[in-house]
Short mmCIF file of C-alpha atoms in Angstrom, two decimals:
data_model
loop_
_atom_site.label_atom_id
_atom_site.label_comp_id
_atom_site.label_asym_id
_atom_site.label_seq_id
_atom_site.Cartn_x
_atom_site.Cartn_y
_atom_site.Cartn_z
CA UNK A 18 36.64 -17.07 -113.41
CA UNK A 19 38.90 -14.36 -112.20
CA UNK A 20 36.03 -12.68 -110.32
CA UNK A 21 35.21 -15.93 -108.51
CA UNK A 22 38.80 -16.49 -107.52
CA UNK A 23 38.98 -12.95 -106.16
CA UNK A 24 35.84 -13.46 -104.00
CA UNK A 25 37.06 -16.74 -102.62
CA UNK A 26 40.41 -15.24 -101.68
CA UNK A 27 38.65 -12.42 -99.93
CA UNK A 28 36.49 -14.79 -97.86
CA UNK A 29 39.52 -16.83 -96.84
CA UNK A 30 41.37 -13.74 -95.67
CA UNK A 31 38.33 -12.68 -93.68
CA UNK A 32 38.09 -16.11 -92.06
CA UNK A 33 41.84 -16.17 -91.17
CA UNK A 34 41.53 -12.69 -89.68
CA UNK A 35 38.58 -13.84 -87.56
CA UNK A 36 40.51 -16.86 -86.29
CA UNK A 37 43.46 -14.63 -85.41
CA UNK A 38 41.18 -12.25 -83.45
CA UNK A 39 39.60 -15.17 -81.53
CA UNK A 40 43.01 -16.63 -80.71
CA UNK A 41 44.16 -13.24 -79.44
CA UNK A 42 41.15 -13.00 -77.14
CA UNK A 43 41.68 -16.50 -75.78
CA UNK A 44 45.30 -15.63 -75.05
CA UNK A 45 44.28 -12.59 -73.11
CA UNK A 46 41.75 -14.63 -71.09
CA UNK A 47 44.41 -17.24 -70.27
CA UNK A 48 46.81 -14.47 -69.18
CA UNK A 49 44.10 -12.85 -66.95
CA UNK A 50 43.19 -16.22 -65.40
CA UNK A 51 46.81 -17.08 -64.62
CA UNK A 52 47.55 -13.66 -63.01
CA UNK A 53 46.03 -14.68 -59.55
CA UNK A 54 45.54 -18.43 -59.66
CA UNK A 55 44.93 -19.21 -55.95
CA UNK A 56 44.05 -15.98 -54.16
CA UNK A 57 40.78 -15.55 -56.05
CA UNK A 58 39.27 -18.74 -54.55
CA UNK A 59 40.38 -17.84 -51.05
CA UNK A 60 38.88 -14.33 -51.34
CA UNK A 61 35.55 -15.80 -52.45
CA UNK A 62 35.54 -18.28 -49.55
CA UNK A 63 36.26 -15.50 -47.03
CA UNK A 64 33.46 -13.39 -48.49
CA UNK A 65 31.02 -16.34 -48.29
CA UNK A 66 31.96 -17.00 -44.65
CA UNK A 67 31.56 -13.26 -43.75
CA UNK A 68 28.12 -13.23 -45.41
CA UNK A 69 26.99 -16.27 -43.42
CA UNK A 70 28.19 -14.66 -40.16
CA UNK A 71 26.33 -11.48 -41.00
CA UNK A 72 23.16 -13.43 -41.81
CA UNK A 73 23.29 -15.11 -38.35
CA UNK A 74 23.73 -11.77 -36.65
CA UNK A 75 20.80 -10.33 -38.59
CA UNK A 76 18.65 -13.27 -37.46
CA UNK A 77 19.67 -12.71 -33.85
CA UNK A 78 18.85 -9.03 -34.12
CA UNK A 79 15.44 -9.83 -35.58
CA UNK A 80 14.68 -12.29 -32.76
CA UNK A 81 15.72 -9.72 -30.16
CA UNK A 82 13.54 -7.07 -31.73
CA UNK A 83 10.63 -9.51 -31.80
CA UNK A 84 11.08 -10.23 -28.03
CA UNK A 85 11.21 -6.52 -27.25
CA UNK A 86 8.09 -5.85 -29.26
CA UNK A 87 6.28 -8.61 -27.40
CA UNK A 88 7.39 -7.15 -24.02
CA UNK A 89 6.13 -3.66 -24.77
CA UNK A 90 2.44 -4.42 -23.91
CA UNK A 91 3.51 -6.06 -20.60
CA UNK A 92 5.60 -3.01 -19.70
CA UNK A 93 2.64 -0.75 -20.49
CA UNK A 94 0.37 -2.76 -18.22
CA UNK A 95 2.95 -2.66 -15.40
CA UNK A 96 3.21 1.11 -15.78
CA UNK A 97 -0.56 1.54 -15.65
CA UNK A 98 -0.78 -0.67 -12.56
CA UNK A 99 2.01 1.32 -10.90
CA UNK A 100 0.23 4.58 -11.66
CA UNK A 101 -3.03 3.23 -10.22
CA UNK A 102 -1.22 2.07 -7.06
CA UNK A 103 0.52 5.45 -6.75
CA UNK A 104 -2.85 7.20 -6.96
CA UNK A 105 -4.34 4.95 -4.23
CA UNK A 106 -1.34 5.59 -1.98
CA UNK A 107 -1.70 9.34 -2.50
CA UNK A 108 -5.38 9.14 -1.57
CA UNK A 109 -4.57 7.03 1.45
CA UNK A 110 -1.86 9.46 2.56
CA UNK A 111 -4.40 12.27 2.69
CA UNK A 112 -6.21 10.40 5.55
CA UNK A 113 -3.05 9.78 7.63
CA UNK A 114 -2.31 12.55 10.08
CA UNK A 115 1.19 13.78 10.54
CA UNK A 116 0.89 13.27 14.36
CA UNK A 117 0.63 9.60 15.46
CA UNK A 118 1.36 9.16 19.16
CA UNK A 119 1.93 5.71 20.65
CA UNK A 120 -1.32 3.87 21.38
CA UNK A 121 0.25 2.27 24.44
CA UNK A 122 0.72 5.67 26.15
CA UNK A 123 -2.43 5.13 28.19
CA UNK A 124 -3.14 1.39 28.09
CA UNK A 125 0.29 -0.03 28.97
CA UNK A 126 1.06 2.36 31.83
CA UNK A 127 -2.43 2.50 33.33
CA UNK A 128 -2.84 -1.25 33.16
CA UNK A 129 -0.05 -1.68 35.68
CA UNK A 130 -2.30 0.13 38.24
CA UNK A 131 -5.02 -2.52 38.05
CA UNK A 132 -3.07 -5.68 37.13
CA UNK A 133 -1.16 -6.65 40.27
CA UNK A 134 1.97 -8.74 40.18
CA UNK A 135 0.74 -10.92 43.04
CA UNK A 136 -2.85 -11.75 44.12
CA UNK A 137 -3.92 -9.63 47.12
CA UNK A 138 -6.39 -10.50 49.85
CA UNK A 139 -9.93 -9.24 49.37
CA UNK A 140 -11.52 -6.75 51.70
CA UNK A 141 -14.62 -8.08 53.56
CA UNK A 142 -16.62 -5.15 52.18
CA UNK A 143 -15.81 -6.18 48.62
CA UNK A 144 -17.19 -9.64 49.34
CA UNK A 145 -20.64 -8.10 49.84
CA UNK A 146 -20.65 -6.94 46.20
CA UNK A 147 -20.18 -10.39 44.78
CA UNK A 148 -23.85 -11.23 44.56
CA UNK A 149 -24.57 -7.90 42.83
CA UNK A 150 -21.56 -8.06 40.48
CA UNK A 151 -22.62 -8.38 36.81
CA UNK A 152 -20.78 -11.14 34.96
CA UNK A 153 -17.53 -10.16 33.32
CA UNK A 154 -17.83 -9.93 29.56
CA UNK A 155 -15.75 -12.71 28.05
CA UNK A 156 -13.06 -11.28 25.81
CA UNK A 157 -13.21 -12.66 22.33
CA UNK A 158 -10.10 -14.05 20.73
CA UNK A 159 -8.56 -11.49 18.49
CA UNK A 160 -10.69 -8.68 19.91
CA UNK A 161 -10.47 -5.66 17.73
CA UNK A 162 -8.87 -2.47 18.91
CA UNK A 163 -10.78 0.77 19.15
CA UNK A 164 -11.40 2.31 15.70
CA UNK A 165 -9.05 5.07 14.49
CA UNK A 166 -11.29 6.84 12.01
CA UNK A 167 -9.35 9.99 11.21
CA UNK A 168 -10.85 13.04 9.50
CA UNK A 169 -9.58 14.64 6.32
CA UNK A 170 -8.71 18.25 5.47
CA UNK A 171 -11.70 18.45 3.17
CA UNK A 172 -14.05 17.37 5.98
CA UNK A 173 -12.61 19.92 8.38
CA UNK A 174 -12.77 22.70 5.78
CA UNK A 175 -16.46 21.85 5.03
CA UNK A 176 -17.45 22.78 8.58
CA UNK A 177 -18.65 26.32 9.36
CA UNK A 178 -16.05 28.53 10.91
CA UNK A 179 -18.00 28.96 14.15
CA UNK A 180 -17.87 25.18 14.67
CA UNK A 181 -14.22 24.45 13.84
CA UNK A 182 -12.81 27.61 15.33
CA UNK A 183 -9.08 27.36 15.51
CA UNK A 184 -8.93 23.59 15.43
CA UNK A 185 -6.35 22.08 13.12
CA UNK A 186 -6.40 18.71 11.31
CA UNK A 187 -3.44 17.39 13.29
CA UNK A 188 -5.03 18.37 16.65
CA UNK A 189 -8.33 16.72 15.86
CA UNK A 190 -6.68 13.51 14.67
CA UNK A 191 -4.43 13.47 17.72
CA UNK A 192 -7.57 13.71 19.86
CA UNK A 193 -8.95 10.67 17.99
CA UNK A 194 -5.83 8.76 19.04
CA UNK A 195 -6.55 9.75 22.70
CA UNK A 196 -10.13 8.59 22.42
CA UNK A 197 -9.05 5.20 21.02
CA UNK A 198 -6.60 4.87 23.94
CA UNK A 199 -9.32 5.69 26.50
CA UNK A 200 -11.68 3.16 24.86
CA UNK A 201 -9.00 0.42 24.79
CA UNK A 202 -8.26 0.94 28.50
CA UNK A 203 -11.96 0.74 29.35
CA UNK A 204 -12.30 -2.42 27.26
CA UNK A 205 -9.49 -4.03 29.15
CA UNK A 206 -11.26 -3.28 32.43
CA UNK A 207 -14.55 -4.54 31.16
CA UNK A 208 -13.11 -7.86 30.02
CA UNK A 209 -10.60 -8.33 32.83
CA UNK A 210 -11.11 -11.49 34.99
CA UNK A 211 -12.52 -10.76 38.47
CA UNK A 212 -9.42 -12.13 40.22
CA UNK A 213 -7.14 -9.65 38.49
CA UNK A 214 -9.03 -6.55 39.67
CA UNK A 215 -7.79 -4.60 42.67
CA UNK A 216 -9.83 -2.80 45.26
CA UNK A 217 -9.19 0.48 43.47
CA UNK A 218 -10.36 -0.71 40.08
CA UNK A 219 -13.17 -3.04 41.07
CA UNK A 220 -15.79 -0.39 41.48
CA UNK A 221 -14.90 1.28 38.17
CA UNK A 222 -14.84 -2.08 36.41
CA UNK A 223 -18.35 -2.93 37.68
CA UNK A 224 -19.59 0.52 36.56
CA UNK A 225 -18.08 0.11 33.15
CA UNK A 226 -19.57 -3.38 32.75
CA UNK A 227 -23.04 -2.07 33.48
CA UNK A 228 -22.57 0.62 30.81
CA UNK A 229 -21.09 -1.94 28.31
CA UNK A 230 -24.12 -4.19 28.79
CA UNK A 231 -26.63 -1.46 27.81
CA UNK A 232 -28.30 -1.77 24.45
CA UNK A 233 -26.88 1.41 22.98
CA UNK A 234 -23.30 0.51 23.89
CA UNK A 235 -23.15 -3.28 23.68
CA UNK A 236 -20.32 -4.50 21.43
CA UNK A 237 -18.89 -1.02 20.90
CA UNK A 238 -15.82 0.88 22.11
CA UNK A 239 -16.59 3.76 24.42
CA UNK A 240 -15.19 6.12 27.01
CA UNK A 241 -16.62 8.49 29.58
CA UNK A 242 -16.46 12.26 29.60
CA UNK A 243 -14.43 11.98 32.80
CA UNK A 244 -11.78 10.00 30.93
CA UNK A 245 -10.76 13.08 28.96
CA UNK A 246 -7.47 13.82 30.71
CA UNK A 247 -5.07 14.36 27.79
CA UNK A 248 -2.48 14.37 26.54
CA UNK A 249 -4.41 16.14 23.76
CA UNK A 250 -8.09 15.65 24.46
CA UNK A 251 -9.05 17.28 27.75
CA UNK A 252 -12.35 18.30 29.37
CA UNK A 253 -12.08 21.96 28.47
CA UNK A 254 -13.40 24.33 25.90
CA UNK A 255 -11.13 22.96 23.14
CA UNK A 256 -12.00 19.37 24.06
CA UNK A 257 -15.75 20.14 23.88
CA UNK A 258 -15.22 21.75 20.47
CA UNK A 259 -13.39 18.69 19.22
CA UNK A 260 -16.25 16.48 20.41
CA UNK A 261 -18.74 18.76 18.60
CA UNK A 262 -16.70 18.47 15.34
CA UNK A 263 -16.37 14.70 15.59
CA UNK A 264 -20.03 14.22 16.44
CA UNK A 265 -21.03 16.36 13.44
CA UNK A 266 -18.76 14.27 11.16
CA UNK A 267 -20.19 11.02 12.40
CA UNK A 268 -17.03 9.78 14.21
CA UNK A 269 -18.76 9.59 17.59
CA UNK A 270 -22.20 9.53 19.12
CA UNK A 271 -23.12 10.29 22.69
CA UNK A 272 -25.51 8.80 25.18
CA UNK A 273 -26.30 9.46 28.81
CA UNK A 274 -26.35 6.35 30.99
CA UNK A 275 -27.03 7.02 34.65
CA UNK A 276 -25.04 10.07 35.67
CA UNK A 277 -22.37 9.42 33.00
CA UNK A 278 -22.01 10.99 29.58
CA UNK A 279 -20.83 8.08 27.35
CA UNK A 280 -19.01 8.77 24.12
CA UNK A 281 -19.21 5.85 21.61
CA UNK A 282 -16.69 5.49 18.81
CA UNK A 283 -18.07 4.77 15.38
CA UNK A 284 -16.52 2.64 12.72
CA UNK A 285 -16.35 3.49 8.99
CA UNK A 286 -19.34 2.13 7.09
#
């Protein structure tokens, strides 16, 4: 009996001790909870709001990165197209001479000599030529100007030294400008109406029309050897050398019609 009573007393003491420990822990929890009763909720709300704001910013950054990634292929294509265009422009620049005189240097000034301001009376001797006069070639609307087919440095360097001599690229291309101006002036005379021709230009116009109607020249721009009066291309040793070079490179061809040596300008194929 005494042993059972001692065991029961020990269990009761252990239970009381356990209750006291639990009560102490609860008291500590209550004290910890009551230390900051309101600020804890506010801090948690602020943290939640900050997290939401950061999430929105992260989404915006992701969207922006996606747009940039989609734009990269377009940018690459634009760069490739720009490089191709740059290459084309560089190739084109190689064909453009550094010397480009005004095309109107011959046509505009010389045309004043055969386009009178007022109609003049015809000479009786001119009237005799009317029945022999070939019909004036009708000028087509939008008639093309004489071709300006310049040569390149590679073409000039490919010629043998005896042929090109001391000719330079700029000088040859400037001569091409002169030839186009001669041909344009002749074309204006050929297509000019009969009533606008003066006594001084009538004979030349009739002569040019006969040449223009020949099979080898018809529909092409041409000039005569006697037209070579500058400013660059002249009927001298240098001028003959330029004609030889251009004939060899396929820019011109020559034909003799009557007592005239006719130079015909070729167009690029």
